[in-house]
Coordinates of C-alpha atoms in Angstrom, one line a residue:
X1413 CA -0.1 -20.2 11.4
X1414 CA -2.1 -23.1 12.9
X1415 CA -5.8 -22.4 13.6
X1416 CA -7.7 -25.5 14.6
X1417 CA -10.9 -25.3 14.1
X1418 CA -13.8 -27.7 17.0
X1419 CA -17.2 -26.7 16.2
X1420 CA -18.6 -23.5 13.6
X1421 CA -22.5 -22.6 13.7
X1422 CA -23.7 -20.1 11.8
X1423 CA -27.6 -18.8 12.0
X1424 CA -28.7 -15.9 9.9
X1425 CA -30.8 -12.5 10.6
X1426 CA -32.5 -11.0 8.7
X1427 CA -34.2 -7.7 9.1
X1428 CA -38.4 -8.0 8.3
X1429 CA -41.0 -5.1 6.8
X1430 CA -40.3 -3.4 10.3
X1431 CA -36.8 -3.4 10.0
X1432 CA -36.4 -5.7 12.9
X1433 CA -34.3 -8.5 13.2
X1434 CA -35.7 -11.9 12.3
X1435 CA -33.6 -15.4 13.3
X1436 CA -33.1 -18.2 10.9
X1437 CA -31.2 -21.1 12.3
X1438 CA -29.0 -23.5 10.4
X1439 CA -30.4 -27.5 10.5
X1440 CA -26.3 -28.8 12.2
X1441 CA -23.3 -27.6 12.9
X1442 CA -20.7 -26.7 9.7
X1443 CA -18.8 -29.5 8.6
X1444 CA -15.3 -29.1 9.2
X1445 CA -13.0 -28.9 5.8
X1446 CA -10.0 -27.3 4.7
X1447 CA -11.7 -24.5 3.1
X1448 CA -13.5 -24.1 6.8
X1449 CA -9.9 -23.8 8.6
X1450 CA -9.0 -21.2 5.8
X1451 CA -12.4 -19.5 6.8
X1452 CA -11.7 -19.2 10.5
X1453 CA -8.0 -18.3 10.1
X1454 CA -9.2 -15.1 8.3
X1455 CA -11.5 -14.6 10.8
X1456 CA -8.9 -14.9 13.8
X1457 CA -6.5 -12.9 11.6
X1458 CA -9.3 -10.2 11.2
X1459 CA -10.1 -10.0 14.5
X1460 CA -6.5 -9.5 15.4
X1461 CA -5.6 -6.7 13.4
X1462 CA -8.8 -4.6 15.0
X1463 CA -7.0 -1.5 17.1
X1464 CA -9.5 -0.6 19.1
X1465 CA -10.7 -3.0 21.8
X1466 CA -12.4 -3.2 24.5
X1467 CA -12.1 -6.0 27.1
X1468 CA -14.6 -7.3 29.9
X1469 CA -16.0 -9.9 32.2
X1470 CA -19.4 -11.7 33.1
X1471 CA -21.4 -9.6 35.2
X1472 CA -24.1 -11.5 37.2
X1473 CA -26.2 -8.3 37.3
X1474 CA -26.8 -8.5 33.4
X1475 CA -28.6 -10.8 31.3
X1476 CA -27.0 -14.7 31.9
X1477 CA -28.3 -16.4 29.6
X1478 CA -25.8 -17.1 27.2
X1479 CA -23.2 -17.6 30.0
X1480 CA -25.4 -20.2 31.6
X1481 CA -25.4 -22.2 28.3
X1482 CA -21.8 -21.3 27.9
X1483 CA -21.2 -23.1 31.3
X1484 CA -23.3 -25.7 30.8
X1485 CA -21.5 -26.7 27.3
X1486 CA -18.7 -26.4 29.0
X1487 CA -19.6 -29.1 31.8
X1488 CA -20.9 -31.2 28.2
X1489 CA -24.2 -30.4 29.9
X1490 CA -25.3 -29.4 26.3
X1491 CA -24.1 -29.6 22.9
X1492 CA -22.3 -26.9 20.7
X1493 CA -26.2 -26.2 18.7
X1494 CA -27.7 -25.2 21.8
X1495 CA -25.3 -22.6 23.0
X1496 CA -24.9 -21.5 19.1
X1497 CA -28.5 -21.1 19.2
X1498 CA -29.3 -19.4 22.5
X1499 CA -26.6 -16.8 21.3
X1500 CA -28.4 -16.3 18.4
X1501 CA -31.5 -15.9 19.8
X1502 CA -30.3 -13.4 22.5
X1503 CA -28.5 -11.5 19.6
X1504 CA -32.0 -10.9 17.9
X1505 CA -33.5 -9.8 21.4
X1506 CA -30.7 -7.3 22.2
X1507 CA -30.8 -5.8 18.7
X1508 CA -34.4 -5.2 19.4
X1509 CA -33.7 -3.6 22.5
X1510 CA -30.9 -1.6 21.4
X1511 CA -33.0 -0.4 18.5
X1512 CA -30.1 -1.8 15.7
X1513 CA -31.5 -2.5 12.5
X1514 CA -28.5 -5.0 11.7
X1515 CA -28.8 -7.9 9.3
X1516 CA -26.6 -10.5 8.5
X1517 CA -25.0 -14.3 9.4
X1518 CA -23.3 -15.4 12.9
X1519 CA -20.7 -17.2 13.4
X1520 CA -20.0 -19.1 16.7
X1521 CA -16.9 -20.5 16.2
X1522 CA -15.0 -22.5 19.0
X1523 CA -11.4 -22.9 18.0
X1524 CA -7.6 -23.5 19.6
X1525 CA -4.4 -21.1 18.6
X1526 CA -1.2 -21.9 20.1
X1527 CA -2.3 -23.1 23.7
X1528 CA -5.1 -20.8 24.3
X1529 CA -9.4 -22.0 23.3
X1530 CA -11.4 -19.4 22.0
X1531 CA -15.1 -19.1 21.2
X1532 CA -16.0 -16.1 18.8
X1533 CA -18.8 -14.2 17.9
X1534 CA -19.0 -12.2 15.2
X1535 CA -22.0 -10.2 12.9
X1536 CA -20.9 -10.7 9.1
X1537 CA -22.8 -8.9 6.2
X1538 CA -22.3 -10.3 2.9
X1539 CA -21.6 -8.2 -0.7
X1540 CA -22.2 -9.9 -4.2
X1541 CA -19.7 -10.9 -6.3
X1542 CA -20.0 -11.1 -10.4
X1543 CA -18.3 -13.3 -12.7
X1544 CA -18.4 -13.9 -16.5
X1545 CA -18.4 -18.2 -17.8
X1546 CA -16.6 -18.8 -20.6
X1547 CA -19.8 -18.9 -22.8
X1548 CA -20.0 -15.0 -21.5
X1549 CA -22.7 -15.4 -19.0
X1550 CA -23.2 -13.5 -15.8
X1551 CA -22.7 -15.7 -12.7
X1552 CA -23.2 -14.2 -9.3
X1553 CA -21.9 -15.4 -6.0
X1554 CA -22.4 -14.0 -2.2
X1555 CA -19.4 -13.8 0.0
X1556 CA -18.5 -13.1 3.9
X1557 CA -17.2 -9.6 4.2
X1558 CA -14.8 -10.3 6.7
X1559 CA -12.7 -7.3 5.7
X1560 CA -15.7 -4.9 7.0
X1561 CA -15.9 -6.7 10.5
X1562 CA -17.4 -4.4 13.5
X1563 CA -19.8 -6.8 15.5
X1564 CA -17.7 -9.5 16.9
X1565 CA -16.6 -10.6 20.7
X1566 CA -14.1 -13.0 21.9
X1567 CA -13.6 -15.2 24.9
X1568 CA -10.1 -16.5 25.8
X1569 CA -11.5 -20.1 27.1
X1570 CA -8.4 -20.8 28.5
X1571 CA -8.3 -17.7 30.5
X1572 CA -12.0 -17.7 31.8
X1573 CA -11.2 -20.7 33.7
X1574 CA -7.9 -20.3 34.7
X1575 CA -8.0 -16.8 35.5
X1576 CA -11.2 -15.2 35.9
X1577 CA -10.6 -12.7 38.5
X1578 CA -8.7 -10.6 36.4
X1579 CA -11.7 -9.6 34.3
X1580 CA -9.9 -9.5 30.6
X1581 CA -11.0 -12.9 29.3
X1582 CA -13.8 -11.0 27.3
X1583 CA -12.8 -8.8 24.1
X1584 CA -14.6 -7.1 21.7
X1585 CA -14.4 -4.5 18.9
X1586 CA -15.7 -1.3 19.8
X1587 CA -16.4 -0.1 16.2
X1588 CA -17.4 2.8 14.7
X1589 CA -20.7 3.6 15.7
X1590 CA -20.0 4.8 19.0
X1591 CA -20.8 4.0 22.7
X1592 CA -24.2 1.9 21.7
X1593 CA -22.2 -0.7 20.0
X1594 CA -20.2 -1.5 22.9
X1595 CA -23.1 -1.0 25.0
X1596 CA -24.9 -3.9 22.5
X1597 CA -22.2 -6.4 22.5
X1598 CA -21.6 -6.1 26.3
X1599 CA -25.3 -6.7 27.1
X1600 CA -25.2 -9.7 24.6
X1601 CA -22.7 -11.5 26.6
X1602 CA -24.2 -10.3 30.0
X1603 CA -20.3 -8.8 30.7
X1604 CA -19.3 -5.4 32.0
X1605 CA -16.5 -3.9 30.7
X1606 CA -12.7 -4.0 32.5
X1607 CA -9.3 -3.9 31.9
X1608 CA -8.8 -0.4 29.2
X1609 CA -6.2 -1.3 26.6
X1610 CA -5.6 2.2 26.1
X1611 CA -5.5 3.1 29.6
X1612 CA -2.5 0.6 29.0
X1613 CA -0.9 1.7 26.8
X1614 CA -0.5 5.4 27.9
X1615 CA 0.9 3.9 31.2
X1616 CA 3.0 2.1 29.2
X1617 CA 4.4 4.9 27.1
X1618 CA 4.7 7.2 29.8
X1619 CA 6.7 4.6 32.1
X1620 CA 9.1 3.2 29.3
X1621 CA 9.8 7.5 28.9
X1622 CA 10.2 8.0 32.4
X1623 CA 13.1 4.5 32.8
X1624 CA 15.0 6.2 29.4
X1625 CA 15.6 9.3 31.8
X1626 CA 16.7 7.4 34.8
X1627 CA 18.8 4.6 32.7
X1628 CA 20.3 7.9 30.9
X1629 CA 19.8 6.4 27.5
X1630 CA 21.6 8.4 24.9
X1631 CA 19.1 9.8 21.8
X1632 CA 20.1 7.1 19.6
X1633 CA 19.8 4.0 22.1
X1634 CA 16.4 5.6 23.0
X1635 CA 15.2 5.6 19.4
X1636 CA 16.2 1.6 18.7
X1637 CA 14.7 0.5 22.1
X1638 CA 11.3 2.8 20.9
X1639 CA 11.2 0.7 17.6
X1640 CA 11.7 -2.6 19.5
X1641 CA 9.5 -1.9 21.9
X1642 CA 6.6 -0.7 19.4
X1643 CA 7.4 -4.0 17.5
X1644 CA 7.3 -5.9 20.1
X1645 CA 3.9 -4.6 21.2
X1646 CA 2.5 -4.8 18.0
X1647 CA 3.3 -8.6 17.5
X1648 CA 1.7 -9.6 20.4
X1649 CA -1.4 -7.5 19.7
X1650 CA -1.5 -9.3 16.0
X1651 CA -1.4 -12.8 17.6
X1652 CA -4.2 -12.0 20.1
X1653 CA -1.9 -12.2 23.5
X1654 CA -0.9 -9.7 26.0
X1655 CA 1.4 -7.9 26.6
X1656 CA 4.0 -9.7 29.0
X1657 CA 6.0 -7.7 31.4
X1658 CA 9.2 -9.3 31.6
X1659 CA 9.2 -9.6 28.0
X1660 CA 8.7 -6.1 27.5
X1661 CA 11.4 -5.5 30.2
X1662 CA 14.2 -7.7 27.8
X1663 CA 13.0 -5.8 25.0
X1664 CA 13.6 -1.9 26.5
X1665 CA 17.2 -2.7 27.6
X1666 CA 19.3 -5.3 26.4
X1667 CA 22.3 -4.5 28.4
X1668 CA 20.3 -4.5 31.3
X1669 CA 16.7 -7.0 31.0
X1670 CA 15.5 -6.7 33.9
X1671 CA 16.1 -3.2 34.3
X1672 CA 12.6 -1.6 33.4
X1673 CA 11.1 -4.3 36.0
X1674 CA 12.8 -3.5 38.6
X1675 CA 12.2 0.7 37.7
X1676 CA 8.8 -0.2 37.9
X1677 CA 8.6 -2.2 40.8
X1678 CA 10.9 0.8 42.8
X1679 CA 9.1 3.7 42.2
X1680 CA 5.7 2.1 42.3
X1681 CA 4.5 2.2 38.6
X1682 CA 1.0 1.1 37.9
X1683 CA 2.3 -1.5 35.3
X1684 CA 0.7 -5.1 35.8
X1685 CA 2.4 -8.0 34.7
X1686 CA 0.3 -9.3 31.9
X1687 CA -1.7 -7.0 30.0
X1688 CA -3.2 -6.1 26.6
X1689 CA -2.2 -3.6 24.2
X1690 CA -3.5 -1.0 21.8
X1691 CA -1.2 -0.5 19.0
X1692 CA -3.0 2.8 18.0
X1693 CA -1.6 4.3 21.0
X1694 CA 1.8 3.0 21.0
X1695 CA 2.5 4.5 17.7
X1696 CA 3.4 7.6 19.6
X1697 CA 6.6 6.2 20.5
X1698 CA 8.3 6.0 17.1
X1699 CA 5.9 8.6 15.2
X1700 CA 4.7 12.5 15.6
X1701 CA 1.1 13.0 13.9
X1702 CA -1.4 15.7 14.1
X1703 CA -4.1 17.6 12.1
X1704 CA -6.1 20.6 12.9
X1705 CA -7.0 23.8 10.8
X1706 CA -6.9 21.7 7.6
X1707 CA -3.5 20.5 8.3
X1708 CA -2.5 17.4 8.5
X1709 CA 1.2 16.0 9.5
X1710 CA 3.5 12.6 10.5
X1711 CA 6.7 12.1 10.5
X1712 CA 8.9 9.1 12.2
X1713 CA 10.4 10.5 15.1
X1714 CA 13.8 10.0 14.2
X1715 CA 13.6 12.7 11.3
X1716 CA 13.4 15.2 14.2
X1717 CA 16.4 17.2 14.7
X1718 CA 17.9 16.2 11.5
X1719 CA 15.3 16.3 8.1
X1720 CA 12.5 18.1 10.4
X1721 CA 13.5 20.8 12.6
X1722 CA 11.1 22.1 15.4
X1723 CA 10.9 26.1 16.6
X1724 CA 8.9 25.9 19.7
X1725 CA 9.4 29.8 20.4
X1726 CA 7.8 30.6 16.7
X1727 CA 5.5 27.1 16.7
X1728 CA 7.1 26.6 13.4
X1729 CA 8.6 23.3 11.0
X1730 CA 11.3 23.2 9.0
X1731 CA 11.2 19.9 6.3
X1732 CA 13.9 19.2 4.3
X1733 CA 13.1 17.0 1.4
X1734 CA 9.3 16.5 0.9
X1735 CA 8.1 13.0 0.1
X1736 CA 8.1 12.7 -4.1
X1737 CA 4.5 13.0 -4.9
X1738 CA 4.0 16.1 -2.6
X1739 CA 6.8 17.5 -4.0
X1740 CA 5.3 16.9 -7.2
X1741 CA 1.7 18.2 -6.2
X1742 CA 3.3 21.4 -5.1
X1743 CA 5.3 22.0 -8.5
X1744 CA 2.4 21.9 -10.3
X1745 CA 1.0 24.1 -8.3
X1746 CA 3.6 26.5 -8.5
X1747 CA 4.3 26.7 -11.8
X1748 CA 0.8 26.5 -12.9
X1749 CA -0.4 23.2 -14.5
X1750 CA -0.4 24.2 -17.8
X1751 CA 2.8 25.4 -18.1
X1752 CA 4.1 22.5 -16.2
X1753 CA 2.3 20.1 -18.4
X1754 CA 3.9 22.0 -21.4
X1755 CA 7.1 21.8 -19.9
X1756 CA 6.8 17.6 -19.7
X1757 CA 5.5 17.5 -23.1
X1758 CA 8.4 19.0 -25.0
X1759 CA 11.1 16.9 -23.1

């Protein structure tokens, strides 16, 4: 993996007695280093392997101020510190707005994968790290916690200027907090939201079901061109790139490559060329999962019909050969703990 890193800012905010966030802005730009590059390809690597996305385009009806600056660098109009800086500062006005009480350092990071320039945003808090020195003294140390990312927004570079009009250039990571978060980052970057990944990706599933029918794909062709297909997806989605239709097309039928094009162009199918992906979704094609009632159950789809067998008259399931530690769990259970404890000791 090749991540090449241009220019890194990072300003932090800070929350004050009101529990509002406060600004404080770094003297220059981050020198770039090796340990910078490693810094950056965990963030692009992070970023990547979040499943639910949204994705979005300027808006001239919202705030445009950090698109203006974002232009303006990009006509080297301004330097890398100002546009770093007037993102930072509409951060802290939109987290007033919104009402957030969020702390913690941005990172502005403008850097090239593959043939595609990116400029991320992301909100990093920070957790403590102890450590003992050999003379047995506690050292402490604060670090990123990339692993816990949930603020961040991307724009593909590349894409904003060579294809704008088809509003997708924007991403960012919905989180867990709900609408308002989305709400936050899409005001921060004066965008409005687009293209659904998931919207996608039930098209997708439901069209790649629908050519299986009409190729007449026999149960064991459909589950190998399900994994390939889910694989497929999947990689693209962990490198950051779309989905690419043709691609997708090769993937589904060997035999045949341009078959699920040409299905989709016949009959109409509301499948673009390029588009992104959620994984999340796409797991339906080589997986069964559900919960409900205090049940909760997956299996890979192939076990159907042969170690899990389905009664839809009497809604029932029939598994043979639970996984070892259930089988284990249940024992125990069985038997009573204590006499199955005995049982182990006197072997």
């Amino acid at each position: 993996m090749s991540v090449d890193v241009q220019q890194l800012a990072i300003n932090y905010l800070e929350l004050d007695e009101h529990a509002r966030s406060k600004a404080h802005y770094r003297a220059a730009l981050v020198t770039p280093t090796a340990a910078v590059a490693h810094l950056v390809e965990q963030l692009h690597l992070a970023y990547n392997g979040k499943p639910a996305k949204g994705y979005a385009a300027f808006n001239a009806k919202k705030d445009q101020q950090v698109v203006t600056v974002l232009q303006d660098w990009q006509k080297q109009n301004s330097d890398f510190m100002v546009l770093s800086n007037t993102a930072t500062a509409v951060l802290e006005q939109q987290l007033t707005a919104h009402q957030l009480p969020e702390s913690g350092y941005l990172l502005v990071c403008h850097y090239r994968y593959l043939t595609s320039d990116y400029l991320l945003f992301c909100l990093l808090g920070s957790k403590d790290h102890f450590s003992l020195t050999e003379e047995l003294e506690l050292a402490a140390s604060r670090h990123l916690d990339i692993a816990r990312m949930q603020l961040a927004a991307r724009i593909d570079l590349t894409e904003y200027q060579s294809s704008p009009e088809q509003g997708k250039y924007i991403s960012f990571i919905r989180g867990r907090a709900g609408r308002k978060v989305a709400d936050f980052f899409l005001d921060f970057l004066g965008c409005e939201e687009g293209t659904d990944a998931k919207a996608n990706s039930k098209v997708v599933l439901a069209s790649v079901e629908e050519y299986f029918s009409a190729a007449e794909f026999d149960g064991v062709e459909k589950s190998d061109a399900r994994k390939q297909v889910y694989n497929y997806c999947e990689e693209r989605a962990k490198a950051g790139q779309d989905v690419v239709l043709t691609e997708l097309s090769a993937v589904i039928d060997e035999q045949e490559q341009q078959g699920f094009l040409r299905y989709c162009q016949e009959q109409q199918l509301a499948v673009a060329e390029q588009f992104p992906i959620e994984v999340k979704e796409l797991k339906k094609l080589i997986k069964f999962s559900g919960q409900g009632g205090g049940l909760s159950i997956g299996f890979d789809q192939k076990l159907l019909g042969d170690r899990v067998q389905y009664d839809a008259h009497s809604d029932t399931i029939l598994i043979k050969g639970t996984p070892p530690n259930l089988r284990d769990q249940l024992q125990r259970f069985m038997q009573g703990y204590s006499a199955f404890d005995r049982e182990n000791s006197s072997e």
